[in-house]
mmCIF file of C-alpha atoms in Angstrom:
data_model
loop_
_atom_site.group_PDB
_atom_site.id
_atom_site.type_symbol
_atom_site.label_atom_id
_atom_site.label_comp_id
_atom_site.label_asym_id
_atom_site.label_seq_id
_atom_site.Cartn_x
_atom_site.Cartn_y
_atom_site.Cartn_z
ATOM 1 C CA UNK A 7 124.418 169.490 87.669
ATOM 2 C CA UNK A 8 126.530 166.434 87.074
ATOM 3 C CA UNK A 9 127.739 164.746 90.233
ATOM 4 C CA UNK A 10 130.113 161.863 90.758
ATOM 5 C CA UNK A 11 129.764 160.201 94.123
ATOM 6 C CA UNK A 12 132.586 158.020 95.346
ATOM 7 C CA UNK A 13 132.364 155.444 98.068
ATOM 8 C CA UNK A 14 133.752 154.881 100.502
ATOM 9 C CA UNK A 15 135.062 158.326 101.425
ATOM 10 C CA UNK A 16 137.760 156.896 103.673
ATOM 11 C CA UNK A 17 139.308 153.469 103.842
ATOM 12 C CA UNK A 18 142.008 152.193 106.144
ATOM 13 C CA UNK A 19 143.131 148.624 105.565
ATOM 14 C CA UNK A 20 146.003 146.311 106.328
ATOM 15 C CA UNK A 21 148.663 145.486 103.782
ATOM 16 C CA UNK A 22 147.640 142.512 101.669
ATOM 17 C CA UNK A 23 143.906 143.136 101.811
ATOM 18 C CA UNK A 24 141.715 143.730 98.768
ATOM 19 C CA UNK A 25 139.454 146.733 98.301
ATOM 20 C CA UNK A 26 137.004 148.241 95.854
ATOM 21 C CA UNK A 27 136.216 151.903 95.317
ATOM 22 C CA UNK A 28 133.031 152.919 93.557
ATOM 23 C CA UNK A 29 132.231 155.952 91.430
ATOM 24 C CA UNK A 30 128.567 156.553 90.660
ATOM 25 C CA UNK A 31 126.577 159.108 88.733
ATOM 26 C CA UNK A 32 123.158 159.572 87.228
ATOM 27 C CA UNK A 33 124.801 161.093 84.145
ATOM 28 C CA UNK A 34 126.356 159.370 81.168
ATOM 29 C CA UNK A 35 130.000 160.096 80.455
ATOM 30 C CA UNK A 36 131.843 159.688 77.175
ATOM 31 C CA UNK A 37 134.902 158.663 79.141
ATOM 32 C CA UNK A 38 135.911 158.271 82.730
ATOM 33 C CA UNK A 39 139.307 158.479 84.330
ATOM 34 C CA UNK A 40 140.838 157.418 87.591
ATOM 35 C CA UNK A 41 143.582 159.401 89.255
ATOM 36 C CA UNK A 42 145.707 159.059 92.366
ATOM 37 C CA UNK A 43 146.844 162.164 94.156
ATOM 38 C CA UNK A 44 149.582 162.493 96.750
ATOM 39 C CA UNK A 45 149.509 165.357 99.280
ATOM 40 C CA UNK A 46 150.741 168.615 97.780
ATOM 41 C CA UNK A 47 150.820 167.310 94.231
ATOM 42 C CA UNK A 48 148.562 167.292 91.218
ATOM 43 C CA UNK A 49 146.543 164.179 90.363
ATOM 44 C CA UNK A 50 148.268 161.518 88.284
ATOM 45 C CA UNK A 51 146.301 159.580 85.715
ATOM 46 C CA UNK A 52 145.920 155.844 86.325
ATOM 47 C CA UNK A 53 143.550 154.856 83.533
ATOM 48 C CA UNK A 54 140.946 156.064 81.052
ATOM 49 C CA UNK A 55 137.909 153.960 80.170
ATOM 50 C CA UNK A 56 135.675 154.840 77.256
ATOM 51 C CA UNK A 57 133.561 151.822 76.353
ATOM 52 C CA UNK A 58 130.619 150.615 78.414
ATOM 53 C CA UNK A 59 131.537 147.367 80.173
ATOM 54 C CA UNK A 60 135.227 147.921 79.578
ATOM 55 C CA UNK A 61 137.669 146.358 82.013
ATOM 56 C CA UNK A 62 141.271 147.477 82.252
ATOM 57 C CA UNK A 63 144.032 146.110 84.410
ATOM 58 C CA UNK A 64 147.089 147.920 85.651
ATOM 59 C CA UNK A 65 149.187 145.489 87.685
ATOM 60 C CA UNK A 66 147.169 144.973 90.882
ATOM 61 C CA UNK A 67 144.524 147.529 89.909
ATOM 62 C CA UNK A 68 141.420 146.561 87.946
ATOM 63 C CA UNK A 69 139.125 149.229 86.549
ATOM 64 C CA UNK A 70 135.644 148.687 85.195
ATOM 65 C CA UNK A 71 133.320 151.053 83.358
ATOM 66 C CA UNK A 72 129.636 150.367 83.780
ATOM 67 C CA UNK A 73 127.614 149.148 80.805
ATOM 68 C CA UNK A 74 125.605 152.369 80.792
ATOM 69 C CA UNK A 75 128.748 154.513 81.239
ATOM 70 C CA UNK A 76 127.356 156.050 84.409
ATOM 71 C CA UNK A 77 129.509 154.300 86.961
ATOM 72 C CA UNK A 78 132.901 152.760 87.474
ATOM 73 C CA UNK A 79 134.856 150.770 90.006
ATOM 74 C CA UNK A 80 138.473 150.412 91.002
ATOM 75 C CA UNK A 81 139.584 147.178 92.622
ATOM 76 C CA UNK A 82 142.980 146.846 94.249
ATOM 77 C CA UNK A 83 144.327 143.395 95.005
ATOM 78 C CA UNK A 84 146.807 142.813 97.808
ATOM 79 C CA UNK A 85 147.083 146.464 98.737
ATOM 80 C CA UNK A 86 150.490 147.856 99.656
ATOM 81 C CA UNK A 87 151.481 150.934 101.677
ATOM 82 C CA UNK A 88 152.548 152.562 98.410
ATOM 83 C CA UNK A 89 148.907 152.507 97.303
ATOM 84 C CA UNK A 90 148.079 155.073 99.983
ATOM 85 C CA UNK A 91 146.630 158.252 98.538
ATOM 86 C CA UNK A 92 143.530 160.065 97.372
ATOM 87 C CA UNK A 93 141.769 158.267 94.526
ATOM 88 C CA UNK A 94 139.646 160.390 92.250
ATOM 89 C CA UNK A 95 137.375 159.479 89.395
ATOM 90 C CA UNK A 96 136.592 162.090 86.788
ATOM 91 C CA UNK A 97 133.998 162.037 84.052
ATOM 92 C CA UNK A 98 133.970 163.815 80.731
ATOM 93 C CA UNK A 99 130.608 164.616 79.203
ATOM 94 C CA UNK A 100 132.257 165.090 75.846
ATOM 95 C CA UNK A 101 133.855 168.518 76.033
ATOM 96 C CA UNK A 102 137.046 167.641 77.932
ATOM 97 C CA UNK A 103 135.608 169.528 80.889
ATOM 98 C CA UNK A 104 136.043 167.025 83.641
ATOM 99 C CA UNK A 105 133.824 166.644 86.667
ATOM 100 C CA UNK A 106 135.704 165.101 89.562
ATOM 101 C CA UNK A 107 134.306 162.628 92.017
ATOM 102 C CA UNK A 108 134.125 163.296 95.726
ATOM 103 C CA UNK A 109 137.297 161.291 96.313
ATOM 104 C CA UNK A 110 138.309 158.235 98.325
ATOM 105 C CA UNK A 111 141.140 158.555 100.776
ATOM 106 C CA UNK A 112 142.953 155.233 101.123
ATOM 107 C CA UNK A 113 145.460 154.363 103.798
ATOM 108 C CA UNK A 114 147.247 151.039 103.698
ATOM 109 C CA UNK A 115 148.925 150.052 106.925
ATOM 110 C CA UNK A 116 152.103 147.996 106.913
ATOM 111 C CA UNK B 19 154.110 163.078 76.649
ATOM 112 C CA UNK B 20 152.281 166.218 77.578
ATOM 113 C CA UNK B 21 153.830 168.176 80.424
ATOM 114 C CA UNK B 22 152.177 170.976 82.346
ATOM 115 C CA UNK B 23 154.173 173.155 84.683
ATOM 116 C CA UNK B 24 152.824 175.383 87.446
ATOM 117 C CA UNK B 25 154.573 178.162 89.274
ATOM 118 C CA UNK B 26 154.949 178.880 92.093
ATOM 119 C CA UNK B 27 154.433 175.599 93.901
ATOM 120 C CA UNK B 28 153.532 177.444 97.059
ATOM 121 C CA UNK B 29 152.983 181.052 98.061
ATOM 122 C CA UNK B 30 152.118 182.915 101.242
ATOM 123 C CA UNK B 31 150.632 186.371 100.943
ATOM 124 C CA UNK B 32 149.073 188.974 103.156
ATOM 125 C CA UNK B 33 145.347 189.535 103.177
ATOM 126 C CA UNK B 34 144.350 192.172 100.626
ATOM 127 C CA UNK B 35 147.212 191.558 98.232
ATOM 128 C CA UNK B 36 147.060 189.859 94.832
ATOM 129 C CA UNK B 37 148.809 186.687 93.768
ATOM 130 C CA UNK B 38 149.520 185.417 90.269
ATOM 131 C CA UNK B 39 149.823 181.719 89.442
ATOM 132 C CA UNK B 40 151.228 180.540 86.110
ATOM 133 C CA UNK B 41 150.353 177.425 84.177
ATOM 134 C CA UNK B 42 152.527 176.462 81.217
ATOM 135 C CA UNK B 43 152.280 173.686 78.662
ATOM 136 C CA UNK B 44 155.886 172.710 78.021
ATOM 137 C CA UNK B 45 155.739 170.546 74.936
ATOM 138 C CA UNK B 46 152.426 171.273 73.281
ATOM 139 C CA UNK B 47 150.188 174.149 72.352
ATOM 140 C CA UNK B 48 147.326 174.428 74.781
ATOM 141 C CA UNK B 49 144.288 176.018 73.206
ATOM 142 C CA UNK B 50 142.348 175.367 76.397
ATOM 143 C CA UNK B 51 143.424 175.398 80.011
ATOM 144 C CA UNK B 52 141.365 174.492 83.048
ATOM 145 C CA UNK B 53 141.755 175.879 86.545
ATOM 146 C CA UNK B 54 140.714 173.861 89.583
ATOM 147 C CA UNK B 55 140.631 174.572 93.295
ATOM 148 C CA UNK B 56 141.010 171.940 95.946
ATOM 149 C CA UNK B 57 140.321 172.515 99.633
ATOM 150 C CA UNK B 58 141.991 170.274 102.211
ATOM 151 C CA UNK B 59 140.808 166.695 102.071
ATOM 152 C CA UNK B 60 138.340 167.500 99.322
ATOM 153 C CA UNK B 61 138.125 166.813 95.613
ATOM 154 C CA UNK B 62 138.962 169.142 92.734
ATOM 155 C CA UNK B 63 136.382 171.730 91.786
ATOM 156 C CA UNK B 64 136.536 173.289 88.342
ATOM 157 C CA UNK B 65 136.759 177.070 88.585
ATOM 158 C CA UNK B 66 137.057 178.160 84.987
ATOM 159 C CA UNK B 67 137.925 177.207 81.452
ATOM 160 C CA UNK B 68 140.265 179.463 79.572
ATOM 161 C CA UNK B 69 140.654 179.514 75.828
ATOM 162 C CA UNK B 70 143.629 181.164 74.173
ATOM 163 C CA UNK B 71 142.809 184.648 73.009
ATOM 164 C CA UNK B 72 139.332 184.848 74.493
ATOM 165 C CA UNK B 73 137.654 185.433 77.820
ATOM 166 C CA UNK B 74 137.536 182.644 80.347
ATOM 167 C CA UNK B 75 134.323 180.838 81.146
ATOM 168 C CA UNK B 76 133.699 180.669 84.874
ATOM 169 C CA UNK B 77 131.756 178.007 86.725
ATOM 170 C CA UNK B 78 128.745 178.979 88.753
ATOM 171 C CA UNK B 79 129.692 180.577 92.045
ATOM 172 C CA UNK B 80 133.204 181.592 90.994
ATOM 173 C CA UNK B 81 133.763 185.360 91.020
ATOM 174 C CA UNK B 82 135.372 186.384 87.753
ATOM 175 C CA UNK B 83 136.500 189.738 89.170
ATOM 176 C CA UNK B 84 138.285 188.027 92.002
ATOM 177 C CA UNK B 85 139.900 185.242 90.006
ATOM 178 C CA UNK B 86 141.321 186.882 86.893
ATOM 179 C CA UNK B 87 142.372 184.495 84.165
ATOM 180 C CA UNK B 88 144.535 185.434 81.227
ATOM 181 C CA UNK B 89 145.384 183.015 78.436
ATOM 182 C CA UNK B 90 147.408 185.257 76.178
ATOM 183 C CA UNK B 91 149.494 182.578 74.463
ATOM 184 C CA UNK B 92 149.193 178.930 73.504
ATOM 185 C CA UNK B 93 151.577 177.889 76.247
ATOM 186 C CA UNK B 94 150.684 180.128 79.163
ATOM 187 C CA UNK B 95 147.631 180.847 81.273
ATOM 188 C CA UNK B 96 147.679 182.843 84.482
ATOM 189 C CA UNK B 97 145.294 182.941 87.402
ATOM 190 C CA UNK B 98 145.428 186.054 89.564
ATOM 191 C CA UNK B 99 143.719 185.963 92.927
ATOM 192 C CA UNK B 100 142.903 189.596 93.631
ATOM 193 C CA UNK B 101 142.488 191.080 97.096
ATOM 194 C CA UNK B 102 143.122 187.700 98.617
ATOM 195 C CA UNK B 103 141.503 186.703 101.884
ATOM 196 C CA UNK B 104 142.179 183.769 104.199
ATOM 197 C CA UNK B 105 139.195 181.892 102.759
ATOM 198 C CA UNK B 106 140.966 181.915 99.390
ATOM 199 C CA UNK B 107 143.688 179.734 100.853
ATOM 200 C CA UNK B 108 143.586 176.554 98.835
ATOM 201 C CA UNK B 109 145.421 174.294 96.420
ATOM 202 C CA UNK B 110 145.077 175.555 92.858
ATOM 203 C CA UNK B 111 145.690 173.150 89.969
ATOM 204 C CA UNK B 112 145.641 173.617 86.224
ATOM 205 C CA UNK B 113 145.390 171.295 83.253
ATOM 206 C CA UNK B 114 145.785 171.948 79.549
ATOM 207 C CA UNK B 115 144.694 170.444 76.238
ATOM 208 C CA UNK B 116 145.259 170.990 72.544
ATOM 209 C CA UNK B 117 142.474 171.730 70.099
ATOM 210 C CA UNK B 118 142.044 167.985 69.531
ATOM 211 C CA UNK B 119 141.967 167.172 73.227
ATOM 212 C CA UNK B 120 145.532 165.940 73.497
ATOM 213 C CA UNK B 121 146.947 166.239 76.999
ATOM 214 C CA UNK B 122 143.584 166.205 78.736
ATOM 215 C CA UNK B 123 144.818 163.839 81.390
ATOM 216 C CA UNK B 124 147.821 165.918 82.434
ATOM 217 C CA UNK B 125 147.727 168.218 85.429
ATOM 218 C CA UNK B 126 150.138 170.733 86.799
ATOM 219 C CA UNK B 127 151.767 170.000 90.140
ATOM 220 C CA UNK B 128 149.583 172.560 91.877
ATOM 221 C CA UNK B 129 150.087 175.780 93.810
ATOM 222 C CA UNK B 130 149.355 175.968 97.500
ATOM 223 C CA UNK B 131 148.167 179.445 98.403
ATOM 224 C CA UNK B 132 148.080 180.546 102.012
ATOM 225 C CA UNK B 133 146.636 183.946 102.811
ATOM 226 C CA UNK B 134 147.524 185.295 106.238
#
């Protein structure tokens, strides 16, 4: 069974601080995605990474895919209250059937 | 871009009744749709994969007789929770893709089911 473990599970930080969320697995994924989900809504795609070692930036968010395509990280610089939400990674083993990570609930305090 | 619509967004039903949730692809033909369940403060768990015109494939531990999935057209899949019980209360989310995988990153807005 493929598992994607995210850490930390919960994170509460002050506005302006930096943070990193990790997504780890023992399985190799052909691609990996990061989503943010607000309460009562479906997840919204932030980024897709497909190449081992790939780094993508989205404003204050930096995403990295591990060289072996088994892990990924999301780094947020100067977090803002609007970044609050549930962050989910999801891996595709090649069939578009996505396995979701355990989730990281982020709260940014003003 | 790909848009997936879910209806209803929330529903409350009595224990023992059945509830139908619809998932529609609005601007593309979805050969495959995925149904997920999300319990409070937890991640999404894949329930089943439905392919247009064929039977759905259920994940281990998901009762196919309880969660009936119909994917009768390229733009519509339905999930019916039969004889619902309070433990079925959850957030149900769908996603849809074309035969070439287009739209794989797009999810419906979810349906919150509460069984009382």
